[in-house]
Amino acid sequence: MSPRGGQKRPKQKAPRREPVAPSRGWPGPGGGQVGGMDPPTMWRATTVQACGLWPFAAGSGAPMTGVPLGQHLHTGATVCGDPLSWFTRARYISNPSLFMLGMPGLGKSTLVNRMLIGLSATGVVPLVLGDLKPDYADTVRALGGQVISIGRGTGGINLLDPGAMGAVAARIGGKAGQALMAEAHGRVLNMVAALITIVRGRPMDDHEQAVLSAVLHHLRERTRPGQAPLLPDVLRVLSEGPDRVRAVTLDRGDEARYRDAVDPLHRSLLGILDGPLGDTFASETSTRVDLHAPAVCIDISRIGEADTQLTAAAMLAAWSDGLGSVAASHALADEGLTPRRWFFTVLDELWRPLRAATGIVDRIDALTRLNRTLGMGDAKITHTLKDAESLGTDADRAKARGFVERAGMVVCAGLPRAEMEELGKIVGLSQREIELVSSWSSPPGWAVTGDREEPPGRGRFLIKVGGRPGLPIKVGITETESRLHDTNVRWVQNDAPAEQPGPGTGTEQQPAAAPDPAAGPAAPPEPDRRIA
């Protein structure tokens, strides 16, 4: 009897482990073998002992909202997702933004390219604002979009042109048009200030921004509708010194005080026009962004790798022009003149403009902070957090780290362990997640077959959202994606014939002598022993 007077419960036997014969596979549903898998451990127990396991519980499934990205590394389930779908439909994130980090060559731009294609199929307009390699131009062309080339002798952007915002403001009119024109003025001022920051290597002074703003207002009031002033016009106004500009300098009628106030700004603008940036930003905009295009790519790949100032300036100008077009499109939709459209911007190689000059992070932050209110998602891509740590001041470093903190989605490709430990302080990574992503940064093994072996981390990503466990995925690209997005295209030999040495070089190829029939078969040629 039990202490409470009931029947004594029979003693339960301990759970017994069932032996499983070792094999290369384990029995499948039809009695066959499922190869390549370890045999599972099998246990037998009563319902009293195993009551917590019945009914059998399973974890939550992989998210199925958004662009199909790949397969879950552990379960094999399809994982879908993108910043816009997870913000608008699934409501997993509160900010439609993605920040991606990873070592070069592991497929970061390939994953973003897939999001770009998938979102385009849903009516979202992809905007690649500053394609450096280019990684996305062929995809945008395949989607029927617009590709704009920027570079010396190729095309330029007039920084003083309000672009689509100015045209839409004139079309709308009224208070809404005035508000849009004021926003366009702020974007132009921000962009010119960014260009001066790049040339100087430090931010503009506050009174200089006030002078520049007054000059831009003066020019806008005296420029005919449909036209835009140029940077040389700013120099002309500074030289003339109209009353509106002089009032900002507090010269009090003293010409020397006025010149002391505007000469540093004047010199910087001269350095832009006469320096490496003048050809690209001192003339009319070559091609404006088409608000009705299904996709837009601003290609700056023709700018040389060593031309860091021009690259950073071109990227910032492309971002300003593209985001201004987004604001113009929404202004038209607000007035009921066009259907509402949503946009997905790609800001690749973020480290380049960040390193251009101290204070440039403020300009990037001003351009991209309000994406949620603009009906726009974005993807920022860089290599490591050290891109932010290399900035000149503590304030700039903190602002650059804020890009990661504010991102709704953080995607990690292969990164060194030290980098993952640092990233874990921002997004909250478990030790297992740190070890997993760190293992993807290992180099490939020493291939003995002569085949080209891929790095173990290529195509593998960890998606983190808030404090949720990360989603490790494997991305397999299709043949079409591989053709449109080949970042190693210059490592493939083309079909052009090799050039023959010219005359007089002493290396002319002599015609081969005719074979002698009496000499028998010719000996096989000597193998080429040059290193491939």
Coordinates of C-alpha atoms in Angstrom, one line a residue:
M1 CA 0.0 0.0 0.0
S2 CA 1.1 3.6 -0.6
P3 CA 1.3 6.1 2.3
R4 CA -2.0 7.6 1.1
G5 CA -3.9 4.3 1.3
G6 CA -4.0 3.6 -2.4
Q7 CA -2.7 0.7 -4.4
K8 CA 1.0 0.5 -4.5
R9 CA 2.3 1.6 -7.9
P10 CA 4.4 -1.1 -9.7
K11 CA 8.0 -0.3 -10.0
Q12 CA 8.9 1.1 -13.4
K13 CA 11.8 -0.3 -15.3
A14 CA 14.5 2.1 -16.4
P15 CA 14.3 3.1 -20.1
R16 CA 16.2 0.7 -22.3
R17 CA 18.4 1.7 -25.1
E18 CA 17.8 -0.3 -28.3
P19 CA 21.0 -1.4 -30.0
V20 CA 21.4 -0.4 -33.6
A21 CA 23.7 -2.3 -35.9
P22 CA 26.4 0.0 -37.3
S23 CA 26.1 0.6 -41.0
R24 CA 26.7 3.3 -43.6
G25 CA 23.0 4.2 -43.5
W26 CA 20.0 3.4 -41.5
P27 CA 16.8 1.7 -42.5
G28 CA 14.4 3.9 -44.5
P29 CA 10.6 3.7 -44.7
G30 CA 10.8 0.9 -47.3
G31 CA 13.4 -1.1 -45.5
G32 CA 16.2 0.3 -47.6
Q33 CA 19.2 2.3 -46.4
V34 CA 19.3 6.1 -46.2
G35 CA 23.0 6.6 -47.0
G36 CA 25.3 9.3 -45.6
M37 CA 23.5 9.7 -42.3
D38 CA 24.5 8.5 -38.8
P39 CA 22.1 5.9 -37.3
P40 CA 19.8 7.5 -34.7
T41 CA 19.8 6.5 -31.0
M42 CA 16.6 4.7 -30.2
W43 CA 15.0 4.5 -26.7
R44 CA 12.1 2.6 -25.3
A45 CA 10.1 3.8 -22.3
T46 CA 6.5 3.7 -20.9
T47 CA 4.1 6.6 -21.2
V48 CA 4.6 7.3 -17.5
Q49 CA 8.3 7.9 -18.0
A50 CA 8.1 9.7 -21.4
C51 CA 4.8 11.5 -20.8
G52 CA 6.5 14.9 -21.5
L53 CA 7.4 13.8 -25.0
W54 CA 3.9 13.0 -26.0
P55 CA 2.4 14.4 -28.1
F56 CA 5.7 14.9 -29.9
A57 CA 6.8 18.6 -30.0
A58 CA 8.6 20.3 -32.8
G59 CA 10.2 23.7 -33.1
S60 CA 8.7 26.6 -35.1
G61 CA 9.2 26.3 -38.9
A62 CA 11.3 28.5 -41.0
P63 CA 9.8 31.9 -42.1
M64 CA 8.0 31.6 -45.5
T65 CA 7.2 35.3 -46.1
G66 CA 9.3 37.1 -48.7
V67 CA 11.8 36.2 -51.3
P68 CA 13.0 32.5 -51.3
L69 CA 16.6 32.7 -50.1
G70 CA 17.8 29.2 -49.6
Q71 CA 17.6 26.1 -47.3
H72 CA 18.0 26.0 -43.6
L73 CA 21.3 24.3 -42.9
H74 CA 20.0 22.1 -40.1
T75 CA 16.4 21.2 -41.2
G76 CA 16.6 21.6 -44.9
A77 CA 13.4 23.8 -44.8
T78 CA 13.1 26.6 -47.3
V79 CA 13.8 30.0 -45.8
C80 CA 12.2 33.1 -47.2
G81 CA 12.8 36.7 -46.3
D82 CA 13.7 40.3 -47.2
P83 CA 13.5 43.6 -45.4
L84 CA 10.3 44.8 -47.0
S85 CA 8.2 41.6 -46.7
W86 CA 9.3 41.1 -43.1
F87 CA 8.4 44.7 -42.3
T88 CA 5.1 45.1 -44.1
R89 CA 3.6 41.6 -44.2
A90 CA 5.2 39.4 -41.6
R91 CA 5.9 42.3 -39.2
Y92 CA 9.0 40.5 -37.9
I93 CA 11.0 43.7 -37.9
S94 CA 10.3 47.3 -37.1
N95 CA 12.7 48.9 -39.6
P96 CA 12.8 47.7 -43.3
S97 CA 16.6 47.6 -43.4
L98 CA 19.3 45.0 -43.8
F99 CA 23.0 45.2 -42.8
M100 CA 25.3 42.5 -44.2
L101 CA 28.8 41.7 -43.2
G102 CA 31.2 39.1 -44.5
M103 CA 34.6 38.5 -46.0
P104 CA 35.1 39.0 -49.8
G105 CA 34.1 36.3 -52.2
L106 CA 31.5 34.5 -50.0
G107 CA 28.4 35.6 -51.9
K108 CA 27.1 38.7 -50.1
S109 CA 26.1 40.5 -53.3
T110 CA 24.7 37.2 -54.7
L111 CA 22.2 37.0 -51.8
V112 CA 21.2 40.7 -52.2
N113 CA 20.9 40.2 -56.0
R114 CA 18.4 37.4 -55.3
M115 CA 16.4 39.7 -53.1
L116 CA 16.5 42.3 -55.8
I117 CA 15.1 39.9 -58.4
G118 CA 12.4 38.5 -56.1
L119 CA 11.2 41.9 -54.9
S120 CA 11.1 43.2 -58.5
A121 CA 8.6 40.4 -59.3
T122 CA 6.3 41.8 -56.6
G123 CA 6.3 45.3 -58.0
V124 CA 9.0 46.8 -55.7
V125 CA 11.5 49.0 -57.6
P126 CA 15.2 48.1 -56.9
L127 CA 17.6 51.0 -56.8
V128 CA 21.3 50.1 -56.9
L129 CA 22.9 53.5 -56.0
G130 CA 26.5 53.2 -56.8
D131 CA 27.5 49.8 -58.5
L132 CA 31.2 49.6 -58.1
K133 CA 32.2 46.4 -59.9
P134 CA 29.5 46.2 -61.4
D135 CA 27.5 43.5 -59.6
Y136 CA 24.0 44.4 -60.5
A137 CA 24.0 46.2 -63.9
D138 CA 23.3 43.1 -65.9
T139 CA 20.4 42.1 -63.6
V140 CA 18.8 45.5 -63.9
R141 CA 19.1 45.4 -67.7
A142 CA 17.5 41.9 -67.7
L143 CA 14.6 43.3 -65.6
G144 CA 14.1 46.0 -68.2
G145 CA 15.4 48.7 -65.9
Q146 CA 17.6 51.8 -66.4
V147 CA 21.4 51.7 -66.1
I148 CA 23.2 55.1 -65.7
S149 CA 27.0 55.3 -66.0
I150 CA 28.9 57.8 -64.0
G151 CA 32.7 58.5 -64.5
R152 CA 35.2 60.6 -66.3
G153 CA 34.2 61.0 -70.0
T154 CA 31.2 58.7 -69.4
G155 CA 28.6 60.8 -67.5
G156 CA 28.1 63.2 -64.6
I157 CA 25.8 64.5 -62.0
N158 CA 25.0 68.2 -61.4
L159 CA 25.0 68.4 -57.7
L160 CA 22.9 71.6 -57.8
D161 CA 20.2 70.0 -59.9
P162 CA 17.1 69.2 -57.7
G163 CA 16.3 66.4 -60.2
A164 CA 13.0 64.6 -59.9
M165 CA 12.1 66.5 -56.7
G166 CA 12.3 69.9 -58.4
A167 CA 10.3 68.7 -61.4
V168 CA 7.6 67.1 -59.2
A169 CA 7.5 70.2 -56.9
A170 CA 6.7 72.4 -59.9
R171 CA 4.1 70.0 -61.1
I172 CA 2.3 69.7 -57.8
G173 CA 2.5 73.4 -56.7
G174 CA 0.9 74.8 -53.6
K175 CA 2.1 74.1 -50.1
A176 CA 3.0 70.5 -51.0
G177 CA 5.2 71.7 -53.8
Q178 CA 6.9 74.3 -51.6
A179 CA 7.6 71.6 -49.0
L180 CA 9.1 69.3 -51.6
M181 CA 11.2 72.1 -53.0
A182 CA 12.5 72.9 -49.5
E183 CA 13.4 69.3 -49.1
A184 CA 15.2 69.4 -52.5
H185 CA 17.2 72.4 -51.3
G186 CA 18.3 70.6 -48.2
R187 CA 19.4 67.6 -50.2
V188 CA 21.5 69.8 -52.6
L189 CA 23.0 71.6 -49.7
N190 CA 23.8 68.3 -48.0
M191 CA 25.5 66.9 -51.1
V192 CA 27.7 70.0 -51.8
A193 CA 28.7 70.0 -48.2
A194 CA 29.6 66.3 -48.5
L195 CA 31.7 67.0 -51.6
I196 CA 33.6 69.8 -49.8
T197 CA 34.1 67.5 -46.8
I198 CA 35.7 64.8 -49.1
V199 CA 38.1 67.4 -50.7
R200 CA 39.1 69.0 -47.3
G201 CA 39.2 65.8 -45.3
R202 CA 37.2 67.4 -42.6
P203 CA 33.6 68.8 -42.2
M204 CA 32.6 72.3 -43.2
D205 CA 32.2 75.0 -40.6
D206 CA 28.7 76.0 -39.6
H207 CA 28.9 79.5 -40.9
E208 CA 30.1 78.2 -44.2
Q209 CA 27.0 76.0 -44.6
A210 CA 24.9 79.1 -43.9
V211 CA 26.7 81.0 -46.6
L212 CA 26.3 78.1 -49.1
S213 CA 22.6 77.8 -48.3
A214 CA 22.2 81.6 -49.0
V215 CA 24.1 81.2 -52.3
L216 CA 21.8 78.3 -53.4
H217 CA 18.7 80.3 -52.6
H218 CA 20.0 83.2 -54.5
L219 CA 20.7 81.1 -57.6
R220 CA 17.4 79.3 -57.5
E221 CA 15.5 82.5 -57.4
R222 CA 17.4 83.7 -60.5
T223 CA 17.4 80.5 -62.6
R224 CA 14.7 80.0 -65.2
P225 CA 12.2 77.2 -64.6
G226 CA 13.4 73.8 -66.0
Q227 CA 17.1 74.7 -65.6
A228 CA 19.5 74.2 -62.8
P229 CA 22.6 76.2 -61.8
L230 CA 26.1 74.7 -61.9
L231 CA 29.0 74.8 -59.4
P232 CA 30.8 77.5 -61.4
D233 CA 27.7 79.7 -60.7
V234 CA 28.3 79.3 -57.0
L235 CA 31.8 80.7 -57.4
R236 CA 30.4 83.6 -59.4
V237 CA 27.9 84.5 -56.7
L238 CA 30.6 84.3 -54.0
S239 CA 32.7 86.7 -56.0
E240 CA 29.9 89.2 -56.6
G241 CA 28.7 89.1 -52.9
P242 CA 25.0 89.9 -53.2
D243 CA 23.3 91.4 -50.1
R244 CA 21.6 88.1 -49.2
V245 CA 24.9 86.3 -49.0
R246 CA 26.7 89.2 -47.2
A247 CA 24.0 89.3 -44.5
V248 CA 24.9 85.8 -43.5
T249 CA 28.6 86.6 -43.2
L250 CA 28.0 89.5 -40.8
D251 CA 30.5 91.6 -42.7
R252 CA 28.7 94.8 -41.7
G253 CA 29.7 96.5 -44.9
D254 CA 33.4 95.6 -44.5
E255 CA 34.7 94.0 -47.7
A256 CA 37.7 92.5 -45.9
R257 CA 35.4 90.8 -43.4
Y258 CA 33.3 89.4 -46.2
R259 CA 36.3 88.0 -48.0
D260 CA 37.7 86.4 -44.8
A261 CA 34.4 84.7 -44.3
V262 CA 33.9 83.3 -47.9
D263 CA 37.5 82.7 -49.1
P264 CA 38.0 79.2 -47.5
L265 CA 34.7 78.1 -49.1
H266 CA 35.7 79.7 -52.4
R267 CA 39.1 77.9 -52.3
S268 CA 37.5 74.5 -51.6
L269 CA 35.1 74.9 -54.5
L270 CA 38.0 75.9 -56.8
G271 CA 39.7 72.7 -55.7
I272 CA 36.7 70.7 -56.7
L273 CA 36.3 72.3 -60.1
D274 CA 40.1 72.3 -61.0
G275 CA 40.7 68.9 -59.2
P276 CA 39.8 65.3 -59.9
L277 CA 36.1 65.9 -59.2
G278 CA 35.4 68.8 -61.6
D279 CA 34.7 66.8 -64.8
T280 CA 32.1 64.7 -63.1
F281 CA 30.2 67.2 -61.0
A282 CA 30.6 70.6 -62.7
S283 CA 28.4 70.0 -65.8
E284 CA 24.8 69.1 -66.5
T285 CA 23.4 65.8 -65.3
S286 CA 23.9 63.4 -68.2
T287 CA 20.9 61.1 -67.5
R288 CA 18.2 61.6 -64.9
V289 CA 16.6 58.8 -63.0
D290 CA 13.4 57.6 -64.6
L291 CA 10.7 57.5 -62.0
H292 CA 8.7 54.9 -64.1
A293 CA 11.6 52.4 -64.6
P294 CA 11.1 48.9 -63.1
A295 CA 14.7 49.1 -61.7
V296 CA 17.5 51.6 -61.7
C297 CA 21.3 51.0 -61.4
I298 CA 23.8 53.9 -61.2
D299 CA 27.0 52.3 -62.5
I300 CA 30.3 53.9 -61.2
S301 CA 32.5 50.9 -62.1
R302 CA 34.5 52.9 -64.6
I303 CA 36.1 55.0 -61.9
G304 CA 39.5 53.7 -61.0
E305 CA 40.1 51.7 -57.8
A306 CA 42.7 54.2 -56.6
D307 CA 40.5 57.2 -57.1
T308 CA 39.0 57.1 -53.6
Q309 CA 37.8 60.7 -53.6
L310 CA 35.9 60.4 -56.8
T311 CA 34.5 57.0 -55.9
A312 CA 33.1 58.3 -52.6
A313 CA 31.7 61.5 -54.1
A314 CA 30.1 59.5 -56.9
M315 CA 28.5 57.1 -54.4
L316 CA 27.1 59.9 -52.3
A317 CA 25.8 61.8 -55.4
A318 CA 24.1 58.6 -56.6
W319 CA 22.5 58.0 -53.2
S320 CA 21.3 61.6 -53.0
D321 CA 19.9 61.5 -56.6
G322 CA 18.2 58.1 -56.1
L323 CA 16.7 58.9 -52.7
G324 CA 15.4 62.2 -54.0
S325 CA 13.7 60.3 -56.8
V326 CA 12.0 58.1 -54.2
A327 CA 10.7 61.2 -52.4
A328 CA 9.4 62.6 -55.6
S329 CA 7.6 59.4 -56.5
H330 CA 5.8 59.4 -53.1
A331 CA 4.9 63.0 -53.4
L332 CA 3.1 62.3 -56.7
A333 CA 1.3 59.3 -55.0
D334 CA 0.3 61.5 -52.0
E335 CA -1.5 63.8 -54.5
G336 CA -3.2 60.9 -56.2
L337 CA -1.4 61.5 -59.5
T338 CA 0.4 58.2 -59.7
P339 CA 0.0 54.7 -58.0
R340 CA 2.1 54.2 -54.9
R341 CA 5.4 52.4 -55.4
W342 CA 7.8 50.9 -52.9
F343 CA 11.6 50.8 -53.3
F344 CA 14.5 48.7 -52.3
T345 CA 17.9 50.4 -52.3
V346 CA 21.3 48.6 -52.4
L347 CA 24.2 50.5 -50.8
D348 CA 27.1 48.2 -51.5
E349 CA 30.8 48.6 -50.5
L350 CA 29.8 51.0 -47.7
W351 CA 33.4 51.1 -46.4
R352 CA 34.5 53.3 -49.3
P353 CA 32.7 56.5 -48.6
L354 CA 33.1 55.9 -44.8
R355 CA 36.9 56.2 -45.2
A356 CA 36.8 59.1 -47.6
A357 CA 36.8 61.8 -44.9
T358 CA 36.1 62.6 -41.3
G359 CA 32.4 63.5 -40.9
I360 CA 31.2 61.8 -44.1
V361 CA 29.3 59.3 -41.9
D362 CA 27.0 62.2 -41.0
R363 CA 26.1 62.7 -44.6
I364 CA 25.4 59.0 -45.1
D365 CA 23.3 59.0 -41.9
A366 CA 21.3 62.0 -43.1
L367 CA 20.6 60.3 -46.5
T368 CA 19.5 56.9 -45.2
R369 CA 18.0 57.4 -41.7
L370 CA 14.4 58.1 -42.8
N371 CA 13.9 55.1 -45.1
R372 CA 10.9 53.8 -43.1
T373 CA 9.0 57.0 -43.5
L374 CA 10.0 57.1 -47.2
G375 CA 8.4 53.7 -48.1
M376 CA 11.8 52.3 -48.8
G377 CA 13.8 49.4 -47.7
D378 CA 17.6 49.2 -47.9
A379 CA 20.5 46.9 -47.8
K380 CA 23.9 48.1 -46.6
I381 CA 26.8 45.9 -47.4
T382 CA 30.4 46.0 -46.1
H383 CA 33.1 43.6 -45.0
T384 CA 33.6 43.9 -41.2
L385 CA 32.9 46.1 -38.3
K386 CA 36.5 47.3 -38.5
D387 CA 35.4 49.4 -41.4
A388 CA 33.6 51.5 -38.8
E389 CA 36.3 51.2 -36.2
S390 CA 38.8 52.7 -38.7
L391 CA 37.0 56.1 -38.8
G392 CA 38.8 59.1 -37.4
T393 CA 36.7 60.1 -34.4
D394 CA 34.8 58.4 -31.6
A395 CA 31.6 60.1 -32.7
D396 CA 32.0 58.8 -36.3
R397 CA 32.7 55.3 -35.1
A398 CA 29.6 55.4 -32.9
K399 CA 27.4 56.6 -35.7
A400 CA 28.7 53.9 -38.1
R401 CA 28.0 51.2 -35.5
G402 CA 24.5 52.7 -35.4
F403 CA 23.9 51.4 -38.9
V404 CA 24.1 47.9 -37.5
E405 CA 22.1 48.7 -34.4
R406 CA 19.2 50.2 -36.3
A407 CA 19.0 47.4 -39.0
G408 CA 16.0 45.2 -38.8
M409 CA 17.9 42.3 -40.2
V410 CA 21.6 41.6 -39.8
V411 CA 23.1 39.0 -42.1
C412 CA 26.6 37.5 -41.5
A413 CA 28.7 35.6 -44.0
G414 CA 32.0 34.2 -43.0
L415 CA 33.8 36.3 -40.4
P416 CA 36.8 35.7 -38.1
R417 CA 36.0 34.8 -34.6
A418 CA 37.3 38.1 -33.1
E419 CA 35.0 39.9 -35.5
M420 CA 32.0 37.8 -34.5
E421 CA 32.7 38.3 -30.8
E422 CA 32.6 42.1 -31.4
L423 CA 29.4 41.8 -33.5
G424 CA 27.8 39.7 -30.7
K425 CA 28.0 42.8 -28.4
I426 CA 25.7 44.6 -30.8
V427 CA 23.2 42.0 -32.1
G428 CA 23.4 39.3 -29.4
L429 CA 25.0 36.2 -30.8
S430 CA 25.1 32.8 -29.0
Q431 CA 28.4 31.0 -28.6
R432 CA 27.3 28.4 -31.1
E433 CA 26.3 31.0 -33.7
I434 CA 29.7 32.6 -33.3
E435 CA 31.5 29.3 -33.8
L436 CA 29.3 28.4 -36.8
V437 CA 29.9 31.7 -38.7
S438 CA 33.6 31.7 -37.7
S439 CA 34.0 28.3 -39.3
W440 CA 32.8 29.7 -42.6
S441 CA 35.7 32.1 -42.8
S442 CA 38.2 29.2 -43.2
P443 CA 40.0 28.8 -46.5
P444 CA 39.3 25.8 -48.8
G445 CA 41.4 22.7 -48.5
W446 CA 44.4 21.8 -50.6
A447 CA 42.7 20.2 -53.6
V448 CA 44.6 17.2 -55.0
T449 CA 42.3 16.5 -58.0
G450 CA 43.0 19.8 -59.7
D451 CA 39.4 20.9 -59.4
R452 CA 38.6 24.4 -58.1
E453 CA 37.5 24.0 -54.5
E454 CA 35.2 26.6 -53.1
P455 CA 35.6 28.1 -49.6
P456 CA 33.5 26.3 -47.0
G457 CA 31.5 29.5 -46.3
R458 CA 30.5 30.4 -49.8
G459 CA 26.8 30.8 -50.0
R460 CA 26.2 30.3 -46.2
F461 CA 24.7 33.0 -44.1
L462 CA 23.3 33.6 -40.7
I463 CA 20.2 35.8 -40.5
K464 CA 19.7 37.6 -37.1
V465 CA 16.5 39.5 -36.1
G466 CA 16.5 41.0 -32.7
G467 CA 17.0 38.5 -29.9
R468 CA 15.7 35.5 -31.9
P469 CA 17.9 32.5 -32.7
G470 CA 19.7 33.0 -36.0
L471 CA 18.6 31.3 -39.2
P472 CA 21.6 29.6 -40.9
I473 CA 20.9 29.1 -44.6
K474 CA 22.6 27.8 -47.7
V475 CA 22.0 29.7 -50.9
G476 CA 22.2 27.8 -54.2
I477 CA 22.0 30.0 -57.3
T478 CA 20.3 29.1 -60.5
E479 CA 22.0 29.1 -63.9
T480 CA 20.4 32.4 -64.8
E481 CA 21.6 34.0 -61.6
S482 CA 25.1 32.7 -62.3
R483 CA 25.1 34.2 -65.7
L484 CA 23.8 37.6 -64.6
H485 CA 25.9 37.8 -61.5
D486 CA 29.5 36.7 -62.1
T487 CA 31.8 38.7 -60.0
N488 CA 34.9 36.9 -61.3
V489 CA 34.2 37.6 -65.0
R490 CA 37.7 39.1 -65.5
W491 CA 39.3 35.8 -64.5
V492 CA 37.8 34.1 -67.5
Q493 CA 39.7 34.1 -70.8
N494 CA 37.9 35.6 -73.7
D495 CA 37.9 34.4 -77.4
A496 CA 40.2 37.1 -78.7
P497 CA 43.3 35.7 -80.7
A498 CA 46.7 36.2 -79.1
E499 CA 48.7 39.1 -80.6
Q500 CA 51.6 38.1 -82.7
P501 CA 55.0 39.7 -82.1
G502 CA 55.7 42.6 -84.5
P503 CA 58.5 42.7 -87.0
G504 CA 61.9 43.7 -85.8
T505 CA 61.5 42.2 -82.3
G506 CA 63.7 39.2 -83.0
T507 CA 60.8 36.8 -82.0
E508 CA 59.1 36.4 -85.4
Q509 CA 57.6 33.0 -85.9
Q510 CA 59.4 31.2 -88.7
P511 CA 57.3 29.0 -91.1
A512 CA 57.5 25.3 -90.4
A513 CA 59.6 23.3 -92.9
A514 CA 57.7 20.8 -95.1
P515 CA 57.8 17.2 -93.8
D516 CA 60.1 14.8 -95.6
P517 CA 58.2 11.7 -96.7
A518 CA 61.3 9.5 -96.5
A519 CA 62.0 10.5 -92.9
G520 CA 59.1 8.5 -91.5
P521 CA 56.5 9.7 -89.0
A522 CA 57.4 12.8 -87.1
A523 CA 58.3 12.6 -83.5
P524 CA 55.6 13.8 -81.0
P525 CA 56.1 17.4 -79.9
E526 CA 57.9 18.1 -76.7
P527 CA 55.4 18.8 -73.9
D528 CA 55.1 22.5 -72.8
R529 CA 56.7 22.6 -69.4
R530 CA 55.8 26.2 -68.6
I531 CA 53.9 26.8 -65.4
A532 CA 50.2 27.2 -66.1

